[in-house]
Amino acid sequence: MLYFQVVILAATVMLVYYCEFTDTFSPAQQGFICRDPTLTKPDPGPEQNSCIQPVILYSAVGGLPVVLISGVELVIFILQYNSNNLYDQEKVVVMGDCCYVNPMVRRTFRFLGVYVFGLFTTDIFVNGGQLVTGSLAPYFLTICQPNYTALGCEDTALFVSQSDACTGDPDEIMRARKTFPSKEAALSLYTAVYLAMYLMSCIGSSGGRLAGPLLSLSLVSLAVLTGINRVAEYRNHWSDVIAGQVIGVAIAVFLVVFVVQYFKKRPVIPQSPSDAGTANTDEVSPQINHTMEATNKYVVSQCTGSFAEVT
């Protein structure tokens, strides 16, 4: 089963590579209306000139989950080290009956592996939408520089469908044809929602009634601001940003609910007496005892206040 998952992840990475770094796929050549006011915004310049530069965005998307998930799992492991709730019972057979992986390492790689798969999947969905639609950026006509005289639309707003109607830089024109949905909006909100659900399920009310919601809302707010910034800089339309955000949220929720399942909400950190009355004691999973009776090789325990079993 592990090898099958590795093959799927490798195929996903290869598809992302072909979409991002090769010219194997080209966007649809969508036409435009002469002097369309929605396409004549000023050219915002390269992505490096944006307030949220690609290096900042991709560093956050790639590095923040690693730091956050690893840190939370380390804290949970330390707090549960001498208890019988989670880590004392959980083992993973790696090779035969002799080798085991520390449950903290196992859980960390599990959550990060699902996150990376979802990140690549989001990128593939976004690239697929951009290639199929060929939607034009708000600044398309500014860099397209069409010859309105030759096109015969000096005085009338005609629809131009010729693929060679533009006289500007071909690379910039190609970039302006790949805006729907917004990749930045999709990736940022996917990361925020995935981490927010992880934090809420792991921390919950154990770290205080406002700690989890505050961190989660902060992540989501920053992701939403990323999309708003794309519109403010004339790099995307509102429809591009909303579509990207919908894709990111949908994939994150799908992975949490149906792939890693959303762990049972038992508190990881012992609650204070004031919080004990609010805990839901009916949600303890019966899978631990069932699995321990079935086999002594592979013991599975539910995540207390976190995600469910991936494998």
C-alpha positions as a Markdown table, in Angstrom:
| # | Residue | x | y | z |
|---|---|---|---|---|
| 1 | Met | 0.0 | 0.0 | 0.0 |
| 2 | Leu | 2.9 | 2.4 | 0.8 |
| 3 | Tyr | 4.4 | 1.8 | -2.6 |
| 4 | Phe | 1.2 | 2.6 | -4.3 |
| 5 | Gln | 1.0 | 5.9 | -2.5 |
| 6 | Val | 4.5 | 6.7 | -3.5 |
| 7 | Val | 3.7 | 6.0 | -7.1 |
| 8 | Ile | 0.7 | 8.3 | -7.0 |
| 9 | Leu | 2.7 | 11.1 | -5.3 |
| 10 | Ala | 5.5 | 10.7 | -7.9 |
| 11 | Ala | 3.0 | 10.9 | -10.8 |
| 12 | Thr | 1.5 | 14.0 | -9.3 |
| 13 | Val | 4.9 | 15.7 | -9.0 |
| 14 | Met | 5.7 | 14.8 | -12.6 |
| 15 | Leu | 2.4 | 16.3 | -13.8 |
| 16 | Val | 3.1 | 19.5 | -11.8 |
| 17 | Tyr | 6.6 | 19.7 | -13.4 |
| 18 | Tyr | 5.2 | 19.4 | -16.9 |
| 19 | Cys | 2.6 | 22.1 | -16.2 |
| 20 | Glu | 4.9 | 24.5 | -14.5 |
| 21 | Phe | 8.3 | 24.2 | -16.1 |
| 22 | Thr | 7.7 | 23.0 | -19.7 |
| 23 | Asp | 5.7 | 24.1 | -22.8 |
| 24 | Thr | 4.0 | 20.8 | -23.2 |
| 25 | Phe | 0.6 | 22.3 | -22.6 |
| 26 | Ser | -0.5 | 25.7 | -23.9 |
| 27 | Pro | -3.5 | 27.8 | -22.8 |
| 28 | Ala | -6.5 | 28.3 | -25.0 |
| 29 | Gln | -6.3 | 31.2 | -27.4 |
| 30 | Gln | -9.3 | 33.3 | -26.2 |
| 31 | Gly | -10.4 | 36.3 | -28.2 |
| 32 | Phe | -11.1 | 39.8 | -26.9 |
| 33 | Ile | -13.1 | 42.9 | -27.6 |
| 34 | Cys | -11.3 | 45.9 | -28.8 |
| 35 | Arg | -10.7 | 48.4 | -26.0 |
| 36 | Asp | -12.5 | 46.3 | -23.5 |
| 37 | Pro | -12.3 | 48.3 | -20.2 |
| 38 | Thr | -11.9 | 45.2 | -18.1 |
| 39 | Leu | -8.7 | 44.3 | -20.0 |
| 40 | Thr | -7.0 | 47.6 | -20.2 |
| 41 | Lys | -5.6 | 48.0 | -16.7 |
| 42 | Pro | -2.0 | 49.1 | -16.3 |
| 43 | Asp | 0.7 | 46.4 | -16.5 |
| 44 | Pro | 1.7 | 45.5 | -12.9 |
| 45 | Gly | 5.0 | 44.2 | -14.0 |
| 46 | Pro | 6.7 | 40.9 | -13.0 |
| 47 | Glu | 5.5 | 38.9 | -10.1 |
| 48 | Gln | 8.7 | 39.9 | -8.2 |
| 49 | Asn | 7.3 | 43.4 | -8.0 |
| 50 | Ser | 4.2 | 42.3 | -6.2 |
| 51 | Cys | 3.6 | 43.1 | -2.5 |
| 52 | Ile | 3.4 | 39.4 | -1.9 |
| 53 | Gln | 6.4 | 38.1 | -3.9 |
| 54 | Pro | 6.5 | 34.5 | -5.1 |
| 55 | Val | 9.5 | 33.8 | -2.9 |
| 56 | Ile | 7.5 | 34.9 | 0.2 |
| 57 | Leu | 4.3 | 33.0 | -0.8 |
| 58 | Tyr | 6.0 | 29.7 | -1.8 |
| 59 | Ser | 8.3 | 29.9 | 1.3 |
| 60 | Ala | 5.2 | 30.2 | 3.5 |
| 61 | Val | 3.3 | 27.5 | 1.6 |
| 62 | Gly | 6.2 | 25.1 | 1.7 |
| 63 | Gly | 7.8 | 25.9 | 5.0 |
| 64 | Leu | 5.1 | 26.9 | 7.4 |
| 65 | Pro | 3.3 | 23.6 | 7.4 |
| 66 | Val | 6.6 | 21.7 | 8.1 |
| 67 | Val | 7.4 | 24.0 | 11.1 |
| 68 | Leu | 3.9 | 24.1 | 12.5 |
| 69 | Ile | 3.0 | 20.4 | 12.2 |
| 70 | Ser | 6.4 | 19.2 | 13.4 |
| 71 | Gly | 6.2 | 21.6 | 16.4 |
| 72 | Val | 2.7 | 20.6 | 17.4 |
| 73 | Glu | 3.4 | 16.9 | 17.0 |
| 74 | Leu | 6.6 | 17.3 | 19.1 |
| 75 | Val | 4.6 | 19.1 | 21.9 |
| 76 | Ile | 1.9 | 16.4 | 21.8 |
| 77 | Phe | 4.6 | 13.6 | 22.0 |
| 78 | Ile | 6.3 | 15.3 | 25.0 |
| 79 | Leu | 3.0 | 15.8 | 26.8 |
| 80 | Gln | 1.8 | 12.2 | 26.1 |
| 81 | Tyr | 5.2 | 10.5 | 26.7 |
| 82 | Asn | 4.3 | 9.1 | 30.1 |
| 83 | Ser | 0.6 | 8.6 | 29.5 |
| 84 | Asn | -1.3 | 5.7 | 28.0 |
| 85 | Asn | -3.6 | 7.8 | 25.7 |
| 86 | Leu | -1.7 | 7.8 | 22.5 |
| 87 | Tyr | 2.0 | 7.2 | 21.9 |
| 88 | Asp | 2.7 | 4.5 | 24.4 |
| 89 | Gln | 0.6 | 2.1 | 22.3 |
| 90 | Glu | 1.1 | 3.2 | 18.8 |
| 91 | Lys | 3.7 | 1.4 | 16.7 |
| 92 | Val | 4.3 | 1.0 | 13.0 |
| 93 | Val | 5.9 | -2.1 | 11.5 |
| 94 | Val | 8.4 | -1.0 | 8.9 |
| 95 | Met | 10.3 | -4.2 | 8.0 |
| 96 | Gly | 9.1 | -7.5 | 9.3 |
| 97 | Asp | 8.5 | -7.7 | 13.0 |
| 98 | Cys | 11.7 | -6.0 | 14.2 |
| 99 | Cys | 11.7 | -2.4 | 13.1 |
| 100 | Tyr | 9.4 | 0.3 | 14.4 |
| 101 | Val | 9.0 | 4.0 | 13.7 |
| 102 | Asn | 8.5 | 6.5 | 16.5 |
| 103 | Pro | 4.8 | 7.4 | 16.4 |
| 104 | Met | 5.6 | 11.1 | 16.4 |
| 105 | Val | 7.7 | 10.7 | 13.2 |
| 106 | Arg | 5.0 | 8.6 | 11.7 |
| 107 | Arg | 2.2 | 11.0 | 12.3 |
| 108 | Thr | 4.3 | 14.0 | 11.2 |
| 109 | Phe | 5.2 | 12.4 | 7.9 |
| 110 | Arg | 1.6 | 11.3 | 7.5 |
| 111 | Phe | 0.1 | 14.7 | 7.8 |
| 112 | Leu | 2.9 | 16.4 | 5.8 |
| 113 | Gly | 2.6 | 13.7 | 3.1 |
| 114 | Val | -1.2 | 14.3 | 2.7 |
| 115 | Tyr | -0.5 | 18.1 | 2.7 |
| 116 | Val | 2.1 | 17.9 | -0.1 |
| 117 | Phe | -0.2 | 15.7 | -2.1 |
| 118 | Gly | -3.0 | 18.2 | -1.7 |
| 119 | Leu | -0.7 | 21.1 | -2.6 |
| 120 | Phe | 0.3 | 19.4 | -5.8 |
| 121 | Thr | -3.3 | 18.5 | -6.6 |
| 122 | Thr | -4.3 | 22.1 | -6.1 |
| 123 | Asp | -1.6 | 23.2 | -8.5 |
| 124 | Ile | -2.8 | 20.7 | -11.1 |
| 125 | Phe | -6.4 | 21.8 | -10.8 |
| 126 | Val | -5.4 | 25.4 | -11.2 |
| 127 | Asn | -3.1 | 24.8 | -14.1 |
| 128 | Gly | -5.8 | 22.7 | -15.8 |
| 129 | Gly | -8.3 | 25.5 | -15.4 |
| 130 | Gln | -5.9 | 28.1 | -16.8 |
| 131 | Leu | -5.0 | 26.0 | -19.8 |
| 132 | Val | -8.6 | 25.1 | -20.6 |
| 133 | Thr | -10.1 | 28.6 | -20.2 |
| 134 | Gly | -7.2 | 30.8 | -21.4 |
| 135 | Ser | -8.8 | 33.6 | -19.4 |
| 136 | Leu | -7.3 | 37.0 | -20.0 |
| 137 | Ala | -5.7 | 39.1 | -17.3 |
| 138 | Pro | -7.0 | 42.7 | -16.4 |
| 139 | Tyr | -3.9 | 44.1 | -18.1 |
| 140 | Phe | -4.0 | 41.9 | -21.2 |
| 141 | Leu | -4.6 | 44.6 | -23.8 |
| 142 | Thr | -1.8 | 46.7 | -22.3 |
| 143 | Ile | 0.8 | 44.2 | -23.1 |
| 144 | Cys | -1.0 | 42.7 | -26.1 |
| 145 | Gln | -0.7 | 46.0 | -28.0 |
| 146 | Pro | -3.1 | 45.1 | -30.8 |
| 147 | Asn | -3.0 | 47.1 | -34.0 |
| 148 | Tyr | -6.6 | 48.4 | -34.0 |
| 149 | Thr | -6.2 | 49.9 | -37.5 |
| 150 | Ala | -5.2 | 46.6 | -39.0 |
| 151 | Leu | -8.0 | 44.8 | -37.1 |
| 152 | Gly | -10.6 | 47.3 | -38.3 |
| 153 | Cys | -11.9 | 48.3 | -34.9 |
| 154 | Glu | -10.7 | 51.9 | -34.6 |
| 155 | Asp | -14.3 | 53.2 | -34.1 |
| 156 | Thr | -16.2 | 50.1 | -33.2 |
| 157 | Ala | -15.8 | 47.5 | -30.5 |
| 158 | Leu | -15.3 | 44.4 | -32.5 |
| 159 | Phe | -14.6 | 40.9 | -31.2 |
| 160 | Val | -11.1 | 39.8 | -32.2 |
| 161 | Ser | -10.4 | 36.1 | -32.4 |
| 162 | Gln | -7.1 | 36.1 | -34.4 |
| 163 | Ser | -4.3 | 34.4 | -32.5 |
| 164 | Asp | -1.8 | 36.8 | -34.1 |
| 165 | Ala | -3.6 | 40.0 | -33.2 |
| 166 | Cys | -1.1 | 40.9 | -30.5 |
| 167 | Thr | 2.2 | 42.6 | -31.2 |
| 168 | Gly | 3.7 | 42.6 | -27.7 |
| 169 | Asp | 6.1 | 40.3 | -26.0 |
| 170 | Pro | 4.9 | 36.6 | -26.6 |
| 171 | Asp | 6.1 | 35.5 | -23.1 |
| 172 | Glu | 4.2 | 38.3 | -21.4 |
| 173 | Ile | 1.1 | 37.6 | -23.5 |
| 174 | Met | 1.3 | 33.9 | -22.6 |
| 175 | Arg | 1.5 | 34.8 | -18.9 |
| 176 | Ala | -1.6 | 37.1 | -19.3 |
| 177 | Arg | -3.6 | 34.2 | -20.7 |
| 178 | Lys | -3.2 | 32.1 | -17.6 |
| 179 | Thr | -5.2 | 33.9 | -14.8 |
| 180 | Phe | -8.3 | 31.8 | -14.1 |
| 181 | Pro | -8.3 | 30.5 | -11.5 |
| 182 | Ser | -5.7 | 32.4 | -9.5 |
| 183 | Lys | -2.9 | 30.1 | -8.4 |
| 184 | Glu | -1.8 | 32.3 | -5.6 |
| 185 | Ala | -5.3 | 32.5 | -4.1 |
| 186 | Ala | -5.8 | 28.7 | -4.4 |
| 187 | Leu | -2.4 | 27.7 | -2.8 |
| 188 | Ser | -2.6 | 30.2 | 0.0 |
| 189 | Leu | -6.1 | 29.3 | 1.1 |
| 190 | Tyr | -5.5 | 25.6 | 0.7 |
| 191 | Thr | -2.6 | 25.9 | 3.1 |
| 192 | Ala | -4.5 | 28.1 | 5.5 |
| 193 | Val | -7.6 | 25.9 | 5.7 |
| 194 | Tyr | -5.6 | 22.7 | 6.0 |
| 195 | Leu | -3.5 | 24.1 | 8.9 |
| 196 | Ala | -6.5 | 25.7 | 10.5 |
| 197 | Met | -8.4 | 22.4 | 10.6 |
| 198 | Tyr | -5.3 | 20.7 | 11.9 |
| 199 | Leu | -4.8 | 23.2 | 14.7 |
| 200 | Met | -8.4 | 23.2 | 15.7 |
| 201 | Ser | -8.5 | 19.4 | 15.9 |
| 202 | Cys | -5.2 | 19.1 | 17.7 |
| 203 | Ile | -5.4 | 22.1 | 20.1 |
| 204 | Gly | -9.1 | 22.7 | 20.4 |
| 205 | Ser | -9.9 | 24.1 | 23.8 |
| 206 | Ser | -6.9 | 22.5 | 25.4 |
| 207 | Gly | -4.7 | 25.5 | 24.7 |
| 208 | Gly | -7.3 | 27.9 | 25.8 |
| 209 | Arg | -10.7 | 28.8 | 24.3 |
| 210 | Leu | -9.2 | 31.4 | 21.9 |
| 211 | Ala | -5.8 | 30.1 | 21.1 |
| 212 | Gly | -6.9 | 27.7 | 18.4 |
| 213 | Pro | -9.5 | 30.0 | 16.7 |
| 214 | Leu | -7.1 | 32.9 | 16.8 |
| 215 | Leu | -4.3 | 31.0 | 15.0 |
| 216 | Ser | -6.8 | 29.5 | 12.5 |
| 217 | Leu | -8.5 | 32.8 | 11.7 |
| 218 | Ser | -5.1 | 34.5 | 11.4 |
| 219 | Leu | -4.0 | 32.0 | 8.8 |
| 220 | Val | -7.2 | 32.2 | 6.8 |
| 221 | Ser | -7.2 | 36.0 | 7.0 |
| 222 | Leu | -3.7 | 36.2 | 5.5 |
| 223 | Ala | -4.7 | 33.9 | 2.7 |
| 224 | Val | -7.8 | 35.9 | 1.9 |
| 225 | Leu | -5.7 | 39.1 | 1.9 |
| 226 | Thr | -3.4 | 37.4 | -0.6 |
| 227 | Gly | -6.3 | 37.1 | -3.0 |
| 228 | Ile | -7.4 | 40.7 | -2.4 |
| 229 | Asn | -3.9 | 41.9 | -3.1 |
| 230 | Arg | -4.0 | 40.1 | -6.5 |
| 231 | Val | -7.1 | 42.1 | -7.5 |
| 232 | Ala | -5.8 | 45.4 | -6.1 |
| 233 | Glu | -2.6 | 45.0 | -8.2 |
| 234 | Tyr | -4.7 | 44.3 | -11.4 |
| 235 | Arg | -3.1 | 40.8 | -11.6 |
| 236 | Asn | -6.4 | 38.9 | -11.4 |
| 237 | His | -10.1 | 39.5 | -11.7 |
| 238 | Trp | -12.4 | 38.9 | -8.7 |
| 239 | Ser | -13.7 | 35.8 | -10.5 |
| 240 | Asp | -10.1 | 34.4 | -10.8 |
| 241 | Val | -9.5 | 34.9 | -7.1 |
| 242 | Ile | -12.8 | 33.5 | -5.9 |
| 243 | Ala | -12.5 | 30.4 | -8.2 |
| 244 | Gly | -9.0 | 29.8 | -6.9 |
| 245 | Gln | -10.1 | 30.1 | -3.3 |
| 246 | Val | -13.0 | 27.7 | -3.9 |
| 247 | Ile | -10.6 | 25.1 | -5.3 |
| 248 | Gly | -8.1 | 25.5 | -2.4 |
| 249 | Val | -10.8 | 25.2 | 0.3 |
| 250 | Ala | -12.5 | 22.2 | -1.5 |
| 251 | Ile | -9.3 | 20.2 | -1.7 |
| 252 | Ala | -8.3 | 21.0 | 1.8 |
| 253 | Val | -11.7 | 20.0 | 3.3 |
| 254 | Phe | -11.8 | 16.9 | 1.1 |
| 255 | Leu | -8.4 | 15.7 | 2.3 |
| 256 | Val | -9.2 | 16.3 | 5.9 |
| 257 | Val | -12.6 | 14.7 | 5.9 |
| 258 | Phe | -12.3 | 11.8 | 3.4 |
| 259 | Val | -8.6 | 11.0 | 3.2 |
| 260 | Val | -7.2 | 11.5 | 6.7 |
| 261 | Gln | -10.8 | 11.7 | 8.1 |
| 262 | Tyr | -10.8 | 14.2 | 11.0 |
| 263 | Phe | -9.7 | 12.5 | 14.1 |
| 264 | Lys | -12.0 | 12.0 | 17.0 |
| 265 | Lys | -12.1 | 15.0 | 19.3 |
| 266 | Arg | -10.7 | 13.6 | 22.5 |
| 267 | Pro | -8.5 | 16.3 | 24.3 |
| 268 | Val | -4.7 | 15.8 | 23.9 |
| 269 | Ile | -3.7 | 18.2 | 26.6 |
| 270 | Pro | -5.5 | 17.6 | 30.0 |
| 271 | Gln | -8.2 | 20.2 | 30.3 |
| 272 | Ser | -8.6 | 22.5 | 33.3 |
| 273 | Pro | -11.6 | 22.0 | 35.6 |
| 274 | Ser | -13.4 | 24.9 | 34.0 |
| 275 | Asp | -13.1 | 23.2 | 30.6 |
| 276 | Ala | -13.9 | 19.7 | 31.7 |
| 277 | Gly | -17.6 | 20.3 | 31.7 |
| 278 | Thr | -17.5 | 21.3 | 28.1 |
| 279 | Ala | -15.7 | 18.3 | 26.8 |
| 280 | Asn | -17.6 | 15.8 | 24.7 |
| 281 | Thr | -17.0 | 12.4 | 26.3 |
| 282 | Asp | -19.2 | 10.5 | 23.8 |
| 283 | Glu | -16.7 | 10.8 | 20.9 |
| 284 | Val | -14.1 | 8.3 | 22.1 |
| 285 | Ser | -13.2 | 6.0 | 19.2 |
| 286 | Pro | -13.7 | 2.3 | 19.7 |
| 287 | Gln | -11.0 | 1.5 | 17.1 |
| 288 | Ile | -8.1 | 1.2 | 19.5 |
| 289 | Asn | -9.3 | -1.9 | 21.4 |
| 290 | His | -10.6 | -3.4 | 18.2 |
| 291 | Thr | -7.3 | -3.1 | 16.5 |
| 292 | Met | -5.3 | -4.3 | 19.5 |
| 293 | Glu | -7.4 | -7.4 | 19.7 |
| 294 | Ala | -7.0 | -8.1 | 16.0 |
| 295 | Thr | -3.2 | -8.0 | 15.7 |
| 296 | Asn | -0.2 | -7.4 | 17.9 |
| 297 | Lys | 1.9 | -6.2 | 15.0 |
| 298 | Tyr | 0.0 | -3.1 | 13.9 |
| 299 | Val | -1.5 | -1.1 | 16.7 |
| 300 | Val | -3.5 | 1.9 | 15.7 |
| 301 | Ser | -4.8 | 4.6 | 18.0 |
| 302 | Gln | -7.0 | 7.5 | 17.1 |
| 303 | Cys | -5.5 | 11.0 | 17.1 |
| 304 | Thr | -6.6 | 12.7 | 20.3 |
| 305 | Gly | -7.9 | 16.0 | 19.0 |
| 306 | Ser | -6.2 | 15.7 | 15.6 |
| 307 | Phe | -6.6 | 13.9 | 12.2 |
| 308 | Ala | -7.6 | 10.3 | 11.6 |
| 309 | Glu | -5.6 | 7.3 | 10.3 |
| 310 | Val | -4.3 | 7.9 | 6.7 |
| 311 | Thr | -3.2 | 4.5 | 5.8 |
